[in-house]
Short mmCIF file of C-alpha atoms in Angstrom, two decimals:
data_model
loop_
_atom_site.label_atom_id
_atom_site.label_comp_id
_atom_site.label_asym_id
_atom_site.label_seq_id
_atom_site.Cartn_x
_atom_site.Cartn_y
_atom_site.Cartn_z
CA MET A 17 122.60 87.61 89.90
CA ALA A 18 119.93 89.85 91.35
CA GLN A 19 116.54 89.67 89.72
CA THR A 20 115.55 92.58 87.56
CA MET A 21 112.27 94.33 88.15
CA LYS A 22 111.19 92.90 84.79
CA ASP A 23 111.55 89.37 86.26
CA ILE A 24 109.69 90.38 89.41
CA LEU A 25 106.82 91.91 87.44
CA ASN A 26 106.56 88.84 85.22
CA ARG A 27 106.26 86.69 88.33
CA MET A 28 103.57 89.01 89.67
CA LEU A 29 101.63 88.67 86.40
CA ASN A 30 101.95 84.92 86.94
CA HIS A 31 100.30 85.32 90.38
CA GLU A 32 103.49 84.23 92.16
CA GLU A 33 104.31 85.43 95.67
CA LEU A 34 107.56 87.18 96.52
CA THR A 35 109.77 86.19 99.44
CA ARG A 36 110.50 88.37 102.47
CA GLU A 37 114.14 88.74 101.33
CA GLU A 38 113.12 89.72 97.77
CA MET A 39 110.76 92.39 99.07
CA LYS A 40 113.45 93.80 101.35
CA THR A 41 115.88 93.99 98.41
CA ILE A 42 113.27 95.76 96.26
CA LEU A 43 112.55 98.32 99.00
CA ILE A 44 116.26 99.07 99.40
CA GLY A 45 116.51 99.34 95.59
CA ILE A 46 113.68 101.89 95.59
CA THR A 47 115.63 104.05 98.09
CA GLN A 48 118.68 103.86 95.82
CA SER A 49 116.60 104.99 92.81
CA GLU A 50 117.28 101.74 90.94
CA TYR A 51 113.84 101.49 89.31
CA PRO A 52 111.87 103.83 87.09
CA THR A 53 108.63 105.20 88.52
CA GLU A 54 106.55 103.18 86.07
CA GLN A 55 107.94 99.88 87.39
CA ILE A 56 107.35 100.79 91.03
CA THR A 57 103.81 101.87 90.10
CA ALA A 58 103.21 98.54 88.35
CA LEU A 59 104.52 96.59 91.35
CA LEU A 60 102.37 98.46 93.87
CA THR A 61 99.29 98.05 91.66
CA ALA A 62 99.90 94.32 91.15
CA LEU A 63 100.39 93.75 94.89
CA GLN A 64 97.19 95.64 95.64
CA MET A 65 95.13 93.70 93.11
CA ARG A 66 96.39 90.31 94.26
CA GLY A 67 96.52 91.08 97.99
CA VAL A 68 99.69 91.34 100.04
CA THR A 69 101.09 88.27 101.83
CA VAL A 70 102.54 88.29 105.34
CA ASP A 71 106.10 87.76 104.08
CA GLU A 72 105.77 90.49 101.46
CA LEU A 73 104.62 92.94 104.11
CA LEU A 74 107.43 91.90 106.46
CA GLY A 75 110.01 92.23 103.66
CA PHE A 76 109.06 95.84 103.00
CA ARG A 77 109.03 96.43 106.77
CA ASP A 78 112.58 95.03 107.06
CA GLY A 79 113.70 97.35 104.27
CA ILE A 80 112.09 100.45 105.78
CA LEU A 81 113.61 99.77 109.21
CA GLU A 82 117.04 99.06 107.69
CA THR A 83 117.14 102.23 105.56
CA GLY A 84 115.59 104.42 108.26
CA VAL A 85 116.76 106.07 111.47
CA PRO A 86 116.46 103.75 114.49
CA ALA A 87 115.17 104.99 117.85
CA ILE A 88 116.85 102.94 120.57
CA LEU A 89 114.87 103.56 123.76
CA ASN A 90 116.08 102.86 127.30
CA ALA A 91 113.02 100.90 128.39
CA ASP A 92 112.17 97.23 128.38
CA ARG A 93 108.42 97.39 128.06
CA TYR A 94 106.44 100.09 126.29
CA ILE A 95 103.52 100.31 123.88
CA ASP A 96 102.44 102.08 120.73
CA VAL A 97 98.71 102.66 120.14
CA VAL A 98 97.96 103.26 116.48
CA GLY A 99 95.31 102.86 113.80
CA THR A 100 95.79 101.88 110.18
CA GLY A 101 93.86 105.03 109.26
CA GLY A 102 91.84 105.33 106.11
CA ASP A 103 88.49 104.50 107.71
CA ARG A 104 87.42 107.98 106.51
CA LYS A 105 85.40 108.55 109.67
CA ASN A 106 87.25 111.75 110.71
CA THR A 107 87.25 110.78 114.39
CA PHE A 108 89.03 112.84 117.03
CA ASN A 109 92.57 111.76 118.02
CA ILE A 110 91.48 108.67 119.95
CA SER A 111 94.70 106.65 119.92
CA THR A 112 96.90 109.67 120.69
CA THR A 113 94.67 110.67 123.64
CA SER A 114 94.68 107.05 124.84
CA CYS A 115 98.50 107.09 124.82
CA PHE A 116 98.59 109.92 127.38
CA VAL A 117 96.03 108.11 129.54
CA ILE A 118 98.21 104.96 129.48
CA ALA A 119 101.33 107.00 130.31
CA GLY A 120 99.41 108.78 133.07
CA ALA A 121 98.70 105.36 134.58
CA GLY A 122 102.45 104.79 134.96
CA TYR A 123 103.22 102.76 131.83
CA LYS A 124 105.72 103.69 129.12
CA VAL A 125 104.54 104.70 125.65
CA ALA A 126 106.39 105.28 122.34
CA LYS A 127 103.78 106.78 120.01
CA HIS A 128 104.64 106.69 116.32
CA GLY A 129 102.55 108.94 114.09
CA ASN A 130 102.26 111.24 111.13
CA TYR A 131 100.17 114.06 109.72
CA ALA A 132 96.58 113.25 108.78
CA ALA A 133 95.94 111.37 105.56
CA THR A 134 92.16 111.09 105.51
CA SER A 135 91.00 113.00 108.60
CA VAL A 136 91.29 116.64 109.67
CA SER A 137 93.91 115.98 112.34
CA GLY A 138 96.44 113.16 112.59
CA ALA A 139 98.64 112.42 115.60
CA SER A 140 101.42 114.75 114.40
CA ASN A 141 98.90 117.55 113.77
CA VAL A 142 97.50 117.50 117.31
CA ILE A 143 100.95 117.11 118.90
CA GLN A 144 102.43 119.96 116.85
CA HIS A 145 99.38 122.13 117.55
CA HIS A 146 100.49 122.15 121.20
CA GLY A 147 103.91 123.55 120.31
CA ILE A 148 105.87 120.30 120.22
CA LYS A 149 109.04 120.25 118.12
CA PHE A 150 109.64 116.88 116.47
CA THR A 151 113.08 115.38 116.92
CA ASP A 152 115.12 112.27 116.19
CA ASP A 153 117.72 113.21 118.84
CA ILE A 154 117.94 110.00 120.85
CA ASP A 155 118.94 111.70 124.12
CA ARG A 156 115.93 114.01 123.96
CA LEU A 157 113.64 111.12 123.07
CA ASN A 158 114.87 109.03 126.00
CA ARG A 159 114.57 111.97 128.36
CA SER A 160 110.91 112.38 127.34
CA LEU A 161 110.27 108.66 127.83
CA ASN A 162 111.97 108.54 131.22
CA GLU A 163 110.63 111.80 132.67
CA ALA A 164 107.14 111.98 131.10
CA GLY A 165 106.64 108.26 130.45
CA ILE A 166 105.91 108.95 126.78
CA VAL A 167 107.85 109.79 123.65
CA TYR A 168 106.53 110.88 120.25
CA LEU A 169 108.22 109.61 117.08
CA HIS A 170 107.22 111.67 114.03
CA ALA A 171 107.30 109.17 111.16
CA GLN A 172 108.87 111.48 108.56
CA LEU A 173 112.06 111.87 110.59
CA PHE A 174 112.64 108.13 110.75
CA ALA A 175 111.29 106.25 107.72
CA LYS A 176 113.55 107.64 105.01
CA ALA A 177 112.18 105.24 102.36
CA MET A 178 108.73 106.83 102.40
CA LYS A 179 109.80 109.99 100.59
CA PHE A 180 110.87 107.92 97.56
CA VAL A 181 107.32 106.61 97.08
CA GLY A 182 105.38 109.69 98.23
CA PRO A 183 104.69 111.11 94.73
CA ILE A 184 103.70 107.65 93.38
CA ARG A 185 101.29 107.02 96.27
CA LYS A 186 99.75 110.45 95.73
CA ALA A 187 99.31 109.85 92.01
CA LEU A 188 97.78 106.37 92.44
CA GLN A 189 95.02 107.62 94.77
CA PHE A 190 94.24 104.13 96.10
CA PRO A 191 95.70 102.44 99.17
CA THR A 192 98.92 100.48 98.64
CA ILE A 193 101.12 98.18 100.73
CA PHE A 194 102.56 101.36 102.29
CA ASN A 195 99.23 102.06 104.01
CA LEU A 196 99.58 98.72 105.78
CA LEU A 197 103.19 99.42 106.78
CA GLY A 198 102.60 102.55 108.88
CA PRO A 199 101.78 100.66 112.10
CA LEU A 200 104.68 98.21 111.62
CA VAL A 201 107.59 100.62 111.17
CA ASN A 202 107.77 102.34 114.57
CA PRO A 203 111.56 102.99 114.65
CA SER A 204 111.76 101.93 118.31
CA GLN A 205 110.24 98.51 117.44
CA PRO A 206 107.97 98.41 120.51
CA PRO A 207 107.48 95.09 122.32
CA CYS A 208 103.75 95.89 122.72
CA GLN A 209 101.24 97.35 120.30
CA LEU A 210 97.52 98.07 120.21
CA LEU A 211 96.43 98.38 116.60
CA GLY A 212 93.10 99.52 115.23
CA VAL A 213 92.14 98.12 111.82
CA ALA A 214 89.27 99.08 109.51
CA ASN A 215 88.15 95.54 108.58
CA LEU A 216 88.48 91.88 109.54
CA ASP A 217 90.71 90.99 106.56
CA GLN A 218 93.30 93.41 107.93
CA MET A 219 92.82 91.92 111.39
CA ARG A 220 93.74 88.46 110.07
CA LEU A 221 96.76 89.80 108.19
CA TYR A 222 98.24 91.71 111.16
CA HIS A 223 97.46 88.83 113.53
CA GLN A 224 99.79 86.65 111.40
CA VAL A 225 102.36 89.45 111.09
CA TYR A 226 102.53 90.00 114.87
CA GLN A 227 102.88 86.29 115.49
CA LYS A 228 105.90 86.25 113.15
CA ILE A 229 107.43 89.37 114.71
CA GLY A 230 106.79 87.88 118.15
CA ILE A 231 105.43 90.84 120.15
CA ASP A 232 102.53 91.30 122.57
CA TYR A 233 99.62 92.77 120.66
CA GLY A 234 95.96 93.64 120.63
CA ILE A 235 94.15 94.24 117.34
CA VAL A 236 90.77 95.97 117.49
CA ASN A 237 88.07 96.62 114.93
CA SER A 238 84.61 98.08 115.29
CA ILE A 239 82.26 95.97 113.22
CA ASP A 240 80.72 99.12 111.69
CA GLY A 241 84.07 100.04 110.15
CA TYR A 242 86.01 102.17 112.63
CA ASP A 243 89.74 101.44 112.99
CA GLU A 244 89.49 101.74 116.78
CA ILE A 245 87.05 100.83 119.52
CA SER A 246 84.30 103.33 118.72
CA LEU A 247 81.64 102.02 121.16
CA THR A 248 79.11 102.71 118.38
CA GLY A 249 78.33 98.98 118.35
CA ASP A 250 80.00 95.60 118.65
CA PHE A 251 83.76 95.41 118.25
CA LYS A 252 86.23 92.58 117.88
CA VAL A 253 89.51 92.18 119.77
CA THR A 254 92.29 89.73 118.91
CA THR A 255 95.29 89.40 121.26
CA ASN A 256 98.02 86.86 122.04
CA GLN A 257 95.56 85.34 124.55
CA TYR A 258 92.08 85.51 123.03
CA GLU A 259 89.76 86.49 120.19
CA ARG A 260 86.42 87.90 121.20
CA ILE A 261 83.52 90.15 120.19
CA PHE A 262 82.45 92.71 122.82
CA LYS A 263 79.44 94.96 123.12
CA PRO A 264 79.90 98.39 124.75
CA GLN A 265 77.60 97.19 127.57
CA ASP A 266 80.05 94.32 128.34
CA LEU A 267 82.45 97.02 129.54
CA GLY A 268 79.79 99.03 131.35
CA PHE A 269 79.55 101.68 128.64
CA GLU A 270 76.58 103.13 126.77
CA THR A 271 76.51 102.79 122.99
CA ALA A 272 78.01 105.94 121.44
CA LYS A 273 76.54 107.89 118.52
CA PRO A 274 78.79 108.38 115.46
CA GLU A 275 78.50 112.18 115.76
CA GLU A 276 80.03 111.99 119.27
CA LEU A 277 83.31 110.73 117.75
CA VAL A 278 83.78 113.38 115.10
CA GLY A 279 87.09 115.26 115.29
CA GLY A 280 85.68 118.60 114.18
CA ALA A 281 86.17 120.58 110.99
CA THR A 282 89.56 122.07 111.87
CA GLU A 283 92.80 121.14 113.62
CA GLU A 284 91.84 123.60 116.34
CA GLU A 285 88.56 121.79 117.04
CA ALA A 286 90.33 118.40 117.12
CA ALA A 287 92.88 119.77 119.61
CA GLN A 288 90.06 121.10 121.81
CA ILE A 289 88.49 117.63 122.05
CA PHE A 290 91.89 116.10 122.85
CA ASP A 291 92.39 118.67 125.64
CA SER A 292 88.86 118.21 127.00
CA VAL A 293 89.38 114.46 127.50
CA LEU A 294 92.66 114.92 129.37
CA GLU A 295 91.11 117.74 131.42
CA ASN A 296 88.16 115.42 132.26
CA ARG A 297 85.50 117.70 130.82
CA ALA A 298 84.74 115.86 127.57
CA LEU A 299 81.39 114.40 126.54
CA PRO A 300 80.80 111.10 128.38
CA ALA A 301 81.01 109.22 125.07
CA GLN A 302 84.36 110.82 124.19
CA LYS A 303 85.83 109.92 127.57
CA ASN A 304 84.45 106.37 127.42
CA ILE A 305 85.92 105.74 123.97
CA VAL A 306 89.36 106.82 125.18
CA LEU A 307 88.98 104.71 128.33
CA ALA A 308 88.08 101.64 126.26
CA ASN A 309 91.05 102.00 123.90
CA ALA A 310 93.48 102.81 126.72
CA ALA A 311 92.22 99.83 128.73
CA PHE A 312 92.92 97.31 125.96
CA GLY A 313 96.39 98.87 125.58
CA ILE A 314 96.98 98.40 129.31
CA GLN A 315 95.80 94.79 129.04
CA VAL A 316 98.41 94.16 126.32
CA LEU A 317 101.13 95.70 128.52
CA GLU A 318 99.99 93.43 131.35
CA LYS A 319 100.30 90.37 129.05
CA GLY A 320 96.58 89.70 129.44
CA GLU A 321 96.97 89.00 133.15
CA LYS A 322 94.53 91.74 134.22
CA ASP A 323 90.89 91.46 133.15
CA ILE A 324 89.47 94.29 131.08
CA GLU A 325 87.35 95.71 133.96
CA GLU A 326 90.50 96.24 136.02
CA CYS A 327 92.26 97.85 133.05
CA ILE A 328 89.31 100.24 132.56
CA ALA A 329 89.55 101.19 136.23
CA ILE A 330 93.29 101.91 135.84
CA ALA A 331 92.60 104.09 132.76
CA ARG A 332 89.75 105.91 134.53
CA GLU A 333 91.96 106.66 137.52
CA SER A 334 94.58 108.17 135.16
CA ILE A 335 92.04 110.73 133.88
CA ASP A 336 90.08 111.29 137.11
CA SER A 337 93.22 111.82 139.23
CA GLY A 338 94.59 114.39 136.77
CA ARG A 339 97.66 112.25 136.11
CA ALA A 340 96.96 111.94 132.37
CA LEU A 341 96.84 115.75 132.09
CA LYS A 342 99.95 116.14 134.25
CA THR A 343 101.76 113.66 132.01
CA PHE A 344 100.77 115.65 128.93
CA LYS A 345 101.94 118.94 130.47
CA LYS A 346 105.30 117.38 131.37
CA PHE A 347 105.58 116.01 127.82
CA VAL A 348 104.89 119.49 126.35
CA GLU A 349 107.45 121.07 128.70
CA LEU A 350 110.16 118.55 127.66
CA ASN A 351 109.45 118.69 123.92
CA SER A 352 108.63 122.31 123.11
#
């Protein structure tokens, strides 16, 4: 007999961990409205207070992917560049801009994103601002990937489970396990991912998660709390091949000032910064930050076989040659 939520909650109060299979069953139960709101609230709170285990996170991931809409892409090797969000730094759209630089360099990208949670402009905001219409039509998605080298997957069209917990997450007003799931539920299940995290505890958690999923990954964290490579100081990178702390100078970059990363006060301002990087007229710091993030993404795609200097050169060429901008224009043309 299946466990009731009462049993599960009693185990949580006993500090027990749940299995991957149990968590998957609970997530599916949530989408079938099997539990009252109060019980789901209690579960999310208990998980947050105790700390989520790798298997618990993977169980909810399995459930979200199973109850959602898959995106089967006709490509063997492609990457998603994404941050956990919630660093409350209101940076410009660094990972989204980096995705177009990577695609401009001839690699394939499947960017998964959503509207902003804690900043002025999330990935979906800046994409939609340019007239893009979101779709889950697989033929259109594959056409974008094949002809522009990049496809955008708007989270709300794919992860059907999220709408069942939306009101609860809003009411709780603190991060829950669902904040950790965003980067793990790309419906195309990319074989490569560059993930920015806001702290080193998250870095350890995702490092274990990626090893269990078995993909090529890079996890980055700026020691001063940015969930991307901010170049405002030292940053740590963990990949399948190495774990290392870098200084901006190690990559040939100047240290950036926090104000040079700000995404502006409006969606319009954030979109202008995004455009300026692709058009190669951004502030040097803005361009360098995108180059750094794109370069580590390229290194993941190359299975760590190219050193980071070479990957920076590839990213730089994508912007300087105009190919990143051309890629974006093609993407807009195919998706408007």
